[in-house]
DNA sequence: TACACTATGTGCAAGTTTGCACTCAGGGCA
DNA sequence: TGCCCTGAGTGCAAACTTGCACATAGTGTA
């Protein structure tokens, strides 16, 4: 709200009060993403048009296409939301800690349970709809790159993790693969039940998958 | 910033779905007007800046000045709201009915009690603040013109009320004067108390004032 | 008085959204 | 098959919002 354009901020980090313009854009993007997930819930994947999303989000059809290449792609925003929510937890881990620990701890603490729920919901929807599956794969991949960059930015160049160029990408890829495995198994077991109990089970599966990863798969 | 507000239609609204552009503008205008009345409540008249209103409404300071010439003037929107709410009631009166009756009946039925409350609240604020008083006078005057036009549009050219060019303007002016008298007396009696009981009293005063008018002041 | 500070109000350029007119692809139907 | 309709996706100009610079006015202060 406060638009103090003066850059006299004590905090140096990323909390540099975004401009009105940026806020408006994010609000629109969010509105469209929310409208899209609402529509996919009420009508099912593939049963809503770009017009529907735009109208529900309160923007024009043209504006929708300024942001997203297709109605389904708007859902990918929620996957990025998940990341935006987890990254601060990651950044808060002690700097000396091994990267793999920081990452798994951050993911385990999972900021907002509602985000896990939405992620699980989208994962489930992707199973039934090839269109959505493709977009989601793309979103997960973008997420991997984003995390790799975030880790590289944070890591001390002398950190063992940066001694080998494969280390971080392999780690991130492994974490994502483990998460996907957990989601997949959860889906197989529960059929996508989104009740708190079921989601709790998903959380357990995630932790178990991360456990395998952490121990180097020495079962 | 965009809220899908329920556009509380009092009676009939043969509204042709306005364009996205028009909807956005109205949403912004409404947001600023609401922010302004919220600020005048929390900080008092004259104790808030254009920046405050803009920020609270989610628009830039510049946009605020695109709509309103001053922080106070944003409040005038609420007076026009009152009209927009009453006019449909007026249009619904039987066409044969004398205009004075249609008008007083419509005002008496008073669509949304919350609107009467806001109008009374603003009336009260204007007493204390000359700046606001001026803007409000202007708003009431604009409202008079608007109503005169609305009546002329609706009236059969053969209607007695249009036989003399002074008739409608004099009528509308008298109605407004009576309403102001009622508001003024209400304010004197209650000090601007906005409780339901007090507002009910205001309603009685309005009806009484209209009664005088209706009878040609033959007490 | 001179100065700093805050807030109003406006002009202008750049960024964003919108309306509209397309093109293209796919499905239903005579 | 050919036609019609719906929806995706795009280019472009016009409308709207925003950031910024600037002029102006009022207020407190040394």
CSV table of C-alpha atoms (C1' of nucleotides) in Angstrom, one decimal:
chain,number,residue,atom,x,y,z
A,1,UNK,CA,0.0,0.0,0.0
A,2,UNK,CA,2.6,2.5,1.0
A,3,UNK,CA,4.3,3.9,-2.0
A,4,UNK,CA,7.3,5.4,-0.4
A,5,UNK,CA,9.4,5.7,-3.5
A,6,UNK,CA,12.3,7.0,-1.5
A,7,UNK,CA,14.8,4.1,-1.5
A,8,UNK,CA,15.7,4.9,2.1
A,9,UNK,CA,15.0,1.4,3.3
A,10,UNK,CA,17.0,-0.2,6.1
A,11,UNK,CA,16.4,-3.6,4.7
A,12,UNK,CA,18.6,-4.4,1.8
A,13,UNK,CA,16.9,-7.7,0.8
A,14,UNK,CA,14.1,-8.3,-1.7
A,15,UNK,CA,11.4,-6.5,0.3
A,16,UNK,CA,11.8,-3.3,-1.7
A,17,UNK,CA,8.1,-2.2,-1.8
A,18,UNK,CA,7.1,-2.9,-5.4
A,19,UNK,CA,5.7,-0.1,-7.5
A,20,UNK,CA,2.0,0.4,-8.0
A,21,UNK,CA,2.4,-0.8,-11.5
A,22,UNK,CA,4.0,-4.1,-10.4
A,23,UNK,CA,1.4,-4.6,-7.8
A,24,UNK,CA,-1.4,-4.2,-10.3
A,25,UNK,CA,0.2,-6.7,-12.6
A,26,UNK,CA,0.7,-9.2,-9.9
A,27,UNK,CA,-2.9,-8.7,-8.7
A,28,UNK,CA,-4.1,-9.4,-12.2
A,29,UNK,CA,-1.9,-12.4,-12.6
A,30,UNK,CA,-3.1,-13.8,-9.3
A,31,UNK,CA,-6.8,-13.1,-10.2
A,32,UNK,CA,-6.5,-15.0,-13.4
A,33,UNK,CA,-4.7,-17.9,-11.7
A,34,UNK,CA,-7.3,-18.1,-9.0
A,35,UNK,CA,-10.1,-17.9,-11.5
A,36,UNK,CA,-8.5,-20.7,-13.5
A,37,UNK,CA,-8.2,-23.0,-10.5
A,38,UNK,CA,-11.8,-22.2,-9.5
A,39,UNK,CA,-13.0,-23.1,-13.0
A,40,UNK,CA,-11.0,-26.3,-13.2
A,41,UNK,CA,-12.7,-27.3,-9.9
A,42,UNK,CA,-16.2,-26.5,-10.9
A,43,UNK,CA,-16.1,-27.6,-14.5
A,44,UNK,CA,-13.2,-29.9,-14.8
A,45,UNK,CA,-10.0,-29.6,-16.8
A,46,UNK,CA,-10.5,-28.6,-20.4
A,47,UNK,CA,-14.1,-27.4,-19.9
A,48,UNK,CA,-13.5,-23.7,-19.7
A,49,UNK,CA,-12.4,-21.1,-22.2
A,50,UNK,CA,-10.0,-18.2,-22.0
A,51,UNK,CA,-13.0,-16.0,-22.0
A,52,UNK,CA,-14.3,-17.7,-18.9
A,53,UNK,CA,-11.1,-17.2,-17.0
A,54,UNK,CA,-10.7,-13.6,-18.1
A,55,UNK,CA,-14.3,-12.7,-17.2
A,56,UNK,CA,-14.0,-14.4,-13.8
A,57,UNK,CA,-10.8,-12.5,-13.2
A,58,UNK,CA,-12.2,-9.2,-14.2
A,59,UNK,CA,-9.9,-8.6,-17.1
A,60,UNK,CA,-10.4,-8.7,-20.9
A,61,UNK,CA,-9.7,-11.7,-23.0
A,62,UNK,CA,-6.9,-9.9,-24.7
A,63,UNK,CA,-5.2,-9.2,-21.3
A,64,UNK,CA,-5.4,-12.9,-20.5
A,65,UNK,CA,-3.4,-13.7,-23.5
A,66,UNK,CA,-0.9,-11.0,-22.6
A,67,UNK,CA,-0.1,-13.1,-19.6
A,68,UNK,CA,-0.7,-16.7,-20.6
A,69,UNK,CA,-0.5,-18.7,-23.8
A,70,UNK,CA,-3.5,-20.8,-23.0
A,71,UNK,CA,-6.3,-21.3,-20.4
A,72,UNK,CA,-4.5,-24.2,-18.8
A,73,UNK,CA,-1.2,-22.4,-18.4
A,74,UNK,CA,-2.7,-20.0,-15.9
A,75,UNK,CA,-2.7,-22.8,-13.4
A,76,UNK,CA,1.0,-23.1,-13.5
A,77,UNK,CA,1.1,-19.9,-11.5
A,78,UNK,CA,0.1,-21.9,-8.4
A,79,UNK,CA,3.2,-24.1,-8.7
A,80,UNK,CA,5.3,-21.0,-8.7
A,81,UNK,CA,3.4,-19.8,-5.7
A,82,UNK,CA,4.5,-23.0,-3.9
A,83,UNK,CA,8.1,-22.1,-4.6
A,84,UNK,CA,7.8,-18.5,-3.6
A,85,UNK,CA,6.4,-19.7,-0.3
A,86,UNK,CA,9.2,-22.3,0.4
A,87,UNK,CA,12.2,-20.2,-0.7
A,88,UNK,CA,12.1,-17.9,2.3
A,89,UNK,CA,12.3,-20.9,4.5
A,90,UNK,CA,15.3,-22.1,2.6
A,91,UNK,CA,17.0,-18.8,2.9
A,92,UNK,CA,16.5,-18.9,6.6
A,93,UNK,CA,18.5,-22.0,7.2
A,94,UNK,CA,21.9,-21.6,8.9
A,95,UNK,CA,24.5,-20.8,6.3
A,96,UNK,CA,26.9,-23.5,7.4
A,97,UNK,CA,24.4,-26.3,6.9
A,98,UNK,CA,24.8,-28.8,4.0
A,99,UNK,CA,22.6,-27.7,1.1
A,100,UNK,CA,20.7,-30.9,1.0
A,101,UNK,CA,19.7,-30.5,4.6
A,102,UNK,CA,18.6,-26.9,4.1
A,103,UNK,CA,16.5,-27.8,1.2
A,104,UNK,CA,14.8,-30.8,2.7
A,105,UNK,CA,14.2,-29.0,6.0
A,106,UNK,CA,12.7,-26.1,4.2
A,107,UNK,CA,10.4,-28.4,2.2
A,108,UNK,CA,9.5,-30.4,5.2
A,109,UNK,CA,8.5,-27.3,7.2
A,110,UNK,CA,6.3,-26.4,4.3
A,111,UNK,CA,5.1,-22.9,5.0
A,112,UNK,CA,1.4,-22.9,4.1
A,113,UNK,CA,-0.5,-26.3,4.1
A,114,UNK,CA,-3.0,-24.8,1.7
A,115,UNK,CA,-0.2,-24.6,-0.9
A,116,UNK,CA,0.5,-28.3,-0.5
A,117,UNK,CA,-3.1,-29.0,-1.0
A,118,UNK,CA,-3.3,-27.0,-4.2
A,119,UNK,CA,-0.2,-28.6,-5.5
A,120,UNK,CA,-1.5,-32.0,-4.8
A,121,UNK,CA,-4.8,-31.0,-6.4
A,122,UNK,CA,-3.1,-29.9,-9.6
A,123,UNK,CA,-0.9,-32.9,-9.6
A,124,UNK,CA,-4.0,-35.0,-9.6
A,125,UNK,CA,-5.7,-33.1,-12.3
A,126,UNK,CA,-2.6,-33.5,-14.5
A,127,UNK,CA,-3.1,-37.2,-14.4
A,128,UNK,CA,-6.4,-37.0,-16.2
A,129,UNK,CA,-5.6,-34.3,-18.7
A,130,UNK,CA,-2.6,-34.5,-21.1
A,131,UNK,CA,-2.8,-30.8,-21.8
A,132,UNK,CA,-2.5,-30.0,-18.2
A,133,UNK,CA,0.2,-32.6,-17.7
A,134,UNK,CA,2.4,-30.9,-20.2
A,135,UNK,CA,2.0,-27.5,-18.8
A,136,UNK,CA,2.7,-28.8,-15.3
A,137,UNK,CA,5.8,-30.5,-16.4
A,138,UNK,CA,7.0,-27.3,-17.8
A,139,UNK,CA,6.1,-25.4,-14.6
A,140,UNK,CA,8.0,-27.9,-12.5
A,141,UNK,CA,11.0,-27.6,-14.8
A,142,UNK,CA,11.0,-23.9,-14.6
A,143,UNK,CA,10.8,-24.3,-10.8
A,144,UNK,CA,13.9,-26.5,-10.8
A,145,UNK,CA,15.9,-23.9,-12.7
A,146,UNK,CA,14.6,-21.2,-10.4
A,147,UNK,CA,15.7,-23.1,-7.3
A,148,UNK,CA,19.1,-23.9,-8.8
A,149,UNK,CA,19.6,-20.2,-9.4
A,150,UNK,CA,18.5,-19.4,-5.9
A,151,UNK,CA,20.9,-21.8,-4.4
A,152,UNK,CA,23.8,-20.6,-6.5
A,153,UNK,CA,23.1,-17.1,-5.4
A,154,UNK,CA,23.1,-18.0,-1.8
A,155,UNK,CA,26.0,-20.4,-1.6
A,156,UNK,CA,29.5,-19.4,-0.6
A,157,UNK,CA,31.7,-20.1,-3.6
A,158,UNK,CA,33.9,-22.1,-1.3
A,159,UNK,CA,31.1,-24.3,-0.3
A,160,UNK,CA,31.7,-27.9,-1.2
A,161,UNK,CA,28.4,-28.0,-3.0
A,162,UNK,CA,29.8,-25.6,-5.6
A,163,UNK,CA,33.0,-27.5,-6.2
A,164,UNK,CA,31.4,-29.6,-8.9
A,165,UNK,CA,29.0,-28.0,-11.4
A,166,UNK,CA,26.7,-31.0,-11.4
A,167,UNK,CA,26.1,-31.0,-7.7
A,168,UNK,CA,23.3,-28.4,-7.3
A,169,UNK,CA,21.3,-29.3,-10.5
A,170,UNK,CA,21.5,-33.0,-9.6
A,171,UNK,CA,20.5,-32.3,-6.0
A,172,UNK,CA,17.5,-30.2,-7.1
A,173,UNK,CA,16.5,-32.7,-9.7
A,174,UNK,CA,16.6,-35.5,-7.2
A,175,UNK,CA,14.5,-33.6,-4.7
A,176,UNK,CA,11.9,-32.9,-7.3
A,177,UNK,CA,12.0,-36.5,-8.5
A,178,UNK,CA,11.5,-37.6,-4.9
A,179,UNK,CA,8.6,-35.2,-4.4
A,180,UNK,CA,7.0,-36.4,-7.6
A,181,UNK,CA,7.4,-40.0,-6.5
A,182,UNK,CA,5.7,-39.2,-3.2
A,183,UNK,CA,2.9,-37.4,-5.0
A,184,UNK,CA,2.4,-40.2,-7.4
A,185,UNK,CA,2.2,-42.8,-4.6
A,186,UNK,CA,-0.1,-40.6,-2.7
A,187,UNK,CA,-2.4,-40.4,-5.7
A,188,UNK,CA,-2.3,-44.1,-6.2
A,189,UNK,CA,-3.2,-44.8,-2.6
A,190,UNK,CA,-5.9,-42.2,-2.0
A,191,UNK,CA,-7.1,-41.5,-5.5
A,192,UNK,CA,-6.5,-37.8,-4.9
A,193,UNK,CA,-8.4,-37.4,-1.7
A,194,UNK,CA,-7.8,-33.9,-0.4
A,195,UNK,CA,-8.9,-34.4,3.2
A,196,UNK,CA,-6.6,-33.3,6.0
A,197,UNK,CA,-5.9,-36.9,6.9
A,198,UNK,CA,-5.0,-37.7,3.3
A,199,UNK,CA,-2.8,-34.7,3.0
A,200,UNK,CA,-1.1,-35.6,6.2
A,201,UNK,CA,-0.3,-38.9,4.6
A,202,UNK,CA,1.1,-37.1,1.6
A,203,UNK,CA,3.3,-35.2,3.9
A,204,UNK,CA,4.6,-38.4,5.5
A,205,UNK,CA,5.3,-39.8,2.0
A,206,UNK,CA,7.3,-36.7,1.1
A,207,UNK,CA,9.3,-37.0,4.3
A,208,UNK,CA,10.0,-40.6,3.6
A,209,UNK,CA,11.1,-39.9,0.1
A,210,UNK,CA,13.4,-37.2,1.3
A,211,UNK,CA,14.7,-39.7,3.9
A,212,UNK,CA,15.8,-42.0,1.1
A,213,UNK,CA,17.4,-39.2,-0.7
A,214,UNK,CA,19.2,-38.0,2.4
A,215,UNK,CA,20.7,-41.4,3.1
A,216,UNK,CA,22.0,-41.8,-0.4
A,217,UNK,CA,19.4,-44.6,-1.0
A,218,UNK,CA,21.4,-47.0,1.2
A,219,UNK,CA,18.2,-48.7,2.4
B,1,UNK,CA,-7.6,-4.3,-6.8
B,2,UNK,CA,-10.5,-5.5,-8.8
B,3,UNK,CA,-13.3,-6.8,-6.7
B,4,UNK,CA,-16.3,-8.5,-8.1
B,5,UNK,CA,-18.8,-6.4,-6.2
B,6,UNK,CA,-22.4,-7.3,-6.0
B,7,UNK,CA,-24.0,-4.4,-7.8
B,8,UNK,CA,-26.9,-4.1,-5.5
B,9,UNK,CA,-29.7,-3.3,-7.8
B,10,UNK,CA,-32.6,-1.9,-5.9
B,11,UNK,CA,-35.3,-2.5,-8.4
B,12,UNK,CA,-35.1,-2.7,-12.1
B,13,UNK,CA,-31.9,-2.2,-14.0
B,14,UNK,CA,-32.3,-2.6,-17.7
B,15,UNK,CA,-28.6,-2.3,-17.6
B,16,UNK,CA,-26.8,-3.2,-20.8
B,17,UNK,CA,-23.7,-5.0,-19.6
B,18,UNK,CA,-21.1,-2.2,-19.6
B,19,UNK,CA,-17.7,-2.7,-21.2
B,20,UNK,CA,-14.7,-4.1,-19.3
B,21,UNK,CA,-13.2,-0.6,-19.5
B,22,UNK,CA,-16.2,1.1,-18.0
B,23,UNK,CA,-16.4,-1.5,-15.3
B,24,UNK,CA,-12.7,-1.0,-14.4
B,25,UNK,CA,-13.2,2.8,-14.2
B,26,UNK,CA,-16.3,2.5,-12.0
B,27,UNK,CA,-14.4,0.0,-9.8
B,28,UNK,CA,-11.6,2.5,-9.3
B,29,UNK,CA,-13.9,5.4,-8.7
B,30,UNK,CA,-15.8,3.4,-6.2
B,31,UNK,CA,-12.6,2.2,-4.5
B,32,UNK,CA,-11.5,5.8,-4.1
B,33,UNK,CA,-14.8,7.0,-2.8
B,34,UNK,CA,-14.9,4.1,-0.3
B,35,UNK,CA,-11.4,4.7,0.8
B,36,UNK,CA,-12.1,8.4,1.2
B,37,UNK,CA,-15.2,7.8,3.5
B,38,UNK,CA,-13.2,5.3,5.4
B,39,UNK,CA,-10.5,7.8,6.0
B,40,UNK,CA,-12.8,10.6,7.0
B,41,UNK,CA,-14.3,8.2,9.6
B,42,UNK,CA,-11.0,7.1,11.0
B,43,UNK,CA,-9.1,10.4,10.9
B,44,UNK,CA,-11.7,13.1,10.5
B,45,UNK,CA,-12.3,15.5,7.7
B,46,UNK,CA,-9.2,17.3,6.5
B,47,UNK,CA,-6.8,14.9,8.1
B,48,UNK,CA,-6.0,12.8,5.2
B,49,UNK,CA,-4.1,13.4,1.9
B,50,UNK,CA,-4.7,12.5,-1.7
B,51,UNK,CA,-1.8,10.0,-1.3
B,52,UNK,CA,-3.7,8.3,1.6
B,53,UNK,CA,-6.8,7.9,-0.5
B,54,UNK,CA,-5.0,6.6,-3.5
B,55,UNK,CA,-2.9,4.1,-1.6
B,56,UNK,CA,-5.9,2.8,0.3
B,57,UNK,CA,-7.8,2.5,-3.0
B,58,UNK,CA,-4.9,0.7,-4.7
B,59,UNK,CA,-4.3,3.3,-7.4
B,60,UNK,CA,-1.6,5.9,-7.9
B,61,UNK,CA,-1.8,9.4,-6.7
B,62,UNK,CA,-1.9,10.6,-10.3
B,63,UNK,CA,-4.9,8.5,-11.1
B,64,UNK,CA,-6.7,9.9,-8.1
B,65,UNK,CA,-6.3,13.4,-9.6
B,66,UNK,CA,-7.5,12.1,-12.9
B,67,UNK,CA,-10.9,11.4,-11.2
B,68,UNK,CA,-11.2,14.0,-8.4
B,69,UNK,CA,-9.9,17.6,-8.0
B,70,UNK,CA,-9.2,17.1,-4.3
B,71,UNK,CA,-9.3,14.6,-1.5
B,72,UNK,CA,-12.7,15.8,-0.2
B,73,UNK,CA,-14.4,15.7,-3.6
B,74,UNK,CA,-14.2,11.9,-3.7
B,75,UNK,CA,-16.8,11.9,-1.0
B,76,UNK,CA,-19.3,13.4,-3.3
B,77,UNK,CA,-19.6,10.1,-5.1
B,78,UNK,CA,-21.6,8.8,-2.3
B,79,UNK,CA,-24.2,11.4,-2.8
B,80,UNK,CA,-24.6,10.4,-6.5
B,81,UNK,CA,-24.8,6.8,-5.2
B,82,UNK,CA,-27.9,7.9,-3.3
B,83,UNK,CA,-29.5,9.2,-6.4
B,84,UNK,CA,-28.6,6.2,-8.6
B,85,UNK,CA,-30.3,4.1,-6.0
B,86,UNK,CA,-33.5,6.2,-5.8
B,87,UNK,CA,-34.0,6.9,-9.5
B,88,UNK,CA,-35.1,3.3,-10.3
B,89,UNK,CA,-37.8,3.6,-7.7
B,90,UNK,CA,-38.9,6.8,-9.3
B,91,UNK,CA,-39.0,5.3,-12.7
B,92,UNK,CA,-41.2,2.5,-11.4
B,93,UNK,CA,-44.0,4.7,-10.2
B,94,UNK,CA,-47.2,4.5,-12.4
B,95,UNK,CA,-46.9,6.8,-15.3
B,96,UNK,CA,-50.2,8.6,-14.7
B,97,UNK,CA,-49.3,9.6,-11.2
B,98,UNK,CA,-48.5,13.3,-10.5
B,99,UNK,CA,-44.8,13.9,-10.5
B,100,UNK,CA,-44.6,15.2,-7.0
B,101,UNK,CA,-46.2,12.0,-5.8
B,102,UNK,CA,-43.8,9.8,-7.7
B,103,UNK,CA,-40.9,11.6,-6.4
B,104,UNK,CA,-41.9,11.7,-2.8
B,105,UNK,CA,-43.0,8.1,-2.8
B,106,UNK,CA,-39.7,7.0,-4.3
B,107,UNK,CA,-37.7,9.0,-1.8
B,108,UNK,CA,-39.9,7.7,1.0
B,109,UNK,CA,-39.4,4.1,0.1
B,110,UNK,CA,-35.7,4.8,0.1
B,111,UNK,CA,-34.0,1.8,-1.4
B,112,UNK,CA,-31.1,1.1,0.7
B,113,UNK,CA,-31.1,2.3,4.4
B,114,UNK,CA,-27.3,2.2,4.4
B,115,UNK,CA,-27.3,4.9,1.8
B,116,UNK,CA,-29.5,7.2,4.0
B,117,UNK,CA,-27.0,6.6,6.7
B,118,UNK,CA,-24.0,7.6,4.6
B,119,UNK,CA,-25.8,10.6,3.3
B,120,UNK,CA,-26.7,11.7,6.9
B,121,UNK,CA,-23.1,11.0,7.9
B,122,UNK,CA,-21.7,13.2,5.1
B,123,UNK,CA,-24.2,15.9,5.9
B,124,UNK,CA,-23.0,16.0,9.4
B,125,UNK,CA,-19.4,16.1,8.4
B,126,UNK,CA,-20.1,19.0,6.2
B,127,UNK,CA,-21.3,21.1,9.1
B,128,UNK,CA,-17.8,21.0,10.7
B,129,UNK,CA,-15.7,21.4,7.6
B,130,UNK,CA,-16.2,24.3,5.2
B,131,UNK,CA,-14.2,22.6,2.5
B,132,UNK,CA,-16.5,19.6,2.6
B,133,UNK,CA,-19.5,21.8,2.9
B,134,UNK,CA,-18.7,23.4,-0.4
B,135,UNK,CA,-18.1,20.2,-2.2
B,136,UNK,CA,-21.3,18.8,-0.9
B,137,UNK,CA,-23.3,21.7,-2.0
B,138,UNK,CA,-21.9,21.3,-5.4
B,139,UNK,CA,-22.8,17.6,-5.4
B,140,UNK,CA,-26.4,18.3,-4.3
B,141,UNK,CA,-26.7,20.8,-7.0
B,142,UNK,CA,-25.4,18.4,-9.6
B,143,UNK,CA,-27.9,15.9,-8.3
B,144,UNK,CA,-30.8,18.4,-8.7
B,145,UNK,CA,-29.9,18.9,-12.4
B,146,UNK,CA,-29.6,15.2,-12.9
B,147,UNK,CA,-33.0,14.6,-11.4
B,148,UNK,CA,-34.6,17.3,-13.4
B,149,UNK,CA,-33.2,15.8,-16.6
B,150,UNK,CA,-34.4,12.3,-15.5
B,151,UNK,CA,-37.9,13.6,-15.0
B,152,UNK,CA,-38.0,15.5,-18.2
B,153,UNK,CA,-36.9,12.3,-20.0
B,154,UNK,CA,-39.6,10.3,-18.4
B,155,UNK,CA,-42.5,12.7,-18.6
B,156,UNK,CA,-45.1,12.7,-21.3
B,157,UNK,CA,-44.8,16.0,-23.2
B,158,UNK,CA,-48.5,16.4,-22.6
B,159,UNK,CA,-48.1,16.1,-18.8
B,160,UNK,CA,-49.3,19.1,-16.9
B,161,UNK,CA,-45.9,19.2,-15.2
B,162,UNK,CA,-44.3,20.1,-18.5
B,163,UNK,CA,-46.7,22.8,-19.4
B,164,UNK,CA,-44.7,25.4,-17.5
B,165,UNK,CA,-40.8,25.3,-17.7
B,166,UNK,CA,-40.5,26.2,-14.1
B,167,UNK,CA,-42.5,23.4,-12.8
B,168,UNK,CA,-40.0,20.6,-12.7
B,169,UNK,CA,-37.0,22.6,-11.5
B,170,UNK,CA,-39.0,24.2,-8.8
B,171,UNK,CA,-40.4,20.9,-7.7
B,172,UNK,CA,-37.0,19.3,-7.5
B,173,UNK,CA,-35.5,22.3,-5.8
B,174,UNK,CA,-38.3,22.2,-3.2
B,175,UNK,CA,-37.8,18.5,-2.6
B,176,UNK,CA,-34.1,19.0,-2.0
B,177,UNK,CA,-34.7,22.0,0.2
B,178,UNK,CA,-37.2,20.0,2.3
B,179,UNK,CA,-34.7,17.1,2.6
B,180,UNK,CA,-32.0,19.5,3.7
B,181,UNK,CA,-34.3,21.0,6.2
B,182,UNK,CA,-35.1,17.6,7.6
B,183,UNK,CA,-31.4,16.7,7.7
B,184,UNK,CA,-30.6,19.9,9.4
B,185,UNK,CA,-33.2,19.5,12.1
B,186,UNK,CA,-32.2,15.9,12.6
B,187,UNK,CA,-28.6,17.0,13.1
B,188,UNK,CA,-29.7,19.7,15.6
B,189,UNK,CA,-31.7,17.2,17.6
B,190,UNK,CA,-29.4,14.2,17.6
B,191,UNK,CA,-26.0,15.8,17.0
B,192,UNK,CA,-25.5,13.4,14.2
B,193,UNK,CA,-26.2,10.1,16.0
B,194,UNK,CA,-26.2,7.4,13.4
B,195,UNK,CA,-27.9,4.7,15.4
B,196,UNK,CA,-30.9,2.9,13.8
B,197,UNK,CA,-33.3,4.7,16.1
B,198,UNK,CA,-31.9,8.1,15.3
B,199,UNK,CA,-31.9,7.3,11.5
B,200,UNK,CA,-35.5,6.2,11.9
B,201,UNK,CA,-36.2,9.6,13.4
B,202,UNK,CA,-34.5,11.2,10.4
B,203,UNK,CA,-36.8,9.2,8.1
B,204,UNK,CA,-39.8,10.5,10.0
B,205,UNK,CA,-38.5,14.1,9.6
B,206,UNK,CA,-38.1,13.6,5.9
B,207,UNK,CA,-41.6,12.3,5.5
B,208,UNK,CA,-42.9,15.2,7.6
B,209,UNK,CA,-41.0,17.7,5.4
B,210,UNK,CA,-42.4,16.0,2.3
B,211,UNK,CA,-45.8,16.2,3.8
B,212,UNK,CA,-45.6,20.0,4.1
B,213,UNK,CA,-44.4,20.2,0.6
B,214,UNK,CA,-47.2,17.9,-0.7
B,215,UNK,CA,-49.9,20.0,0.9
B,216,UNK,CA,-48.6,23.2,-0.5
B,217,UNK,CA,-47.5,24.3,2.9
B,218,UNK,CA,-51.1,25.0,4.0
B,219,UNK,CA,-50.5,24.0,7.6
C,1,DT,C1',12.8,36.9,7.0
C,2,DA,C1',14.7,32.8,4.9
C,3,DC,C1',14.6,28.0,4.8
C,4,DA,C1',12.9,23.3,4.8
C,5,DC,C1',9.1,20.4,4.5
C,6,DT,C1',4.7,18.7,3.1
C,7,DA,C1',0.8,18.5,0.2
C,8,DT,C1',-2.0,20.0,-3.9
C,9,DG,C1',-2.5,20.1,-8.7
C,10,DT,C1',-0.9,19.5,-13.6
C,11,DG,C1',1.9,18.1,-18.0
C,12,DC,C1',3.9,14.6,-20.3
C,13,DA,C1',6.0,10.2,-21.7
C,14,DA,C1',6.0,5.4,-21.0
C,15,DG,C1',3.7,1.2,-19.6
C,16,DT,C1',-0.6,-1.6,-19.4
C,17,DT,C1',-5.3,-2.9,-20.6
C,18,DT,C1',-8.9,-3.1,-23.8
C,19,DG,C1',-11.7,-3.4,-28.1
C,20,DC,C1',-11.6,-5.0,-32.5
C,21,DA,C1',-10.5,-7.3,-36.5
C,22,DC,C1',-8.5,-10.6,-38.2
C,23,DT,C1',-6.4,-15.8,-39.1
C,24,DC,C1',-6.5,-20.6,-38.0
C,25,DA,C1',-8.1,-25.2,-36.3
C,26,DG,C1',-11.6,-28.5,-35.0
C,27,DG,C1',-16.3,-30.3,-34.6
C,28,DG,C1',-21.2,-30.7,-35.9
C,29,DC,C1',-24.3,-31.1,-39.7
C,30,DA,C1',-26.8,-31.0,-44.2
D,1,DT,C1',-17.6,-32.7,-49.1
D,2,DG,C1',-18.7,-28.0,-48.0
D,3,DC,C1',-20.6,-24.8,-44.6
D,4,DC,C1',-21.3,-22.9,-40.0
D,5,DC,C1',-20.0,-22.1,-35.5
D,6,DT,C1',-16.9,-21.8,-31.5
D,7,DG,C1',-12.7,-20.9,-29.4
D,8,DA,C1',-7.4,-20.2,-29.6
D,9,DG,C1',-4.1,-16.9,-30.6
D,10,DT,C1',-2.2,-12.3,-32.5
D,11,DG,C1',-1.5,-7.4,-34.3
D,12,DC,C1',-2.7,-2.8,-33.7
D,13,DA,C1',-4.6,1.6,-32.2
D,14,DA,C1',-7.0,3.8,-28.7
D,15,DA,C1',-8.0,4.4,-23.7
D,16,DC,C1',-6.4,4.3,-19.2
D,17,DT,C1',-2.9,4.2,-15.4
D,18,DT,C1',1.5,5.3,-13.6
D,19,DG,C1',6.0,7.6,-12.6
D,20,DC,C1',8.2,11.7,-12.5
D,21,DA,C1',9.2,16.4,-12.8
D,22,DC,C1',7.7,20.8,-11.7
D,23,DA,C1',5.0,24.8,-10.1
D,24,DT,C1',2.5,26.5,-6.1
D,25,DA,C1',0.9,27.2,-1.4
D,26,DG,C1',0.7,26.6,3.6
D,27,DT,C1',3.2,25.6,7.9
D,28,DG,C1',6.6,25.3,11.2
D,29,DT,C1',11.2,26.8,12.6
D,30,DA,C1',15.8,28.9,13.3
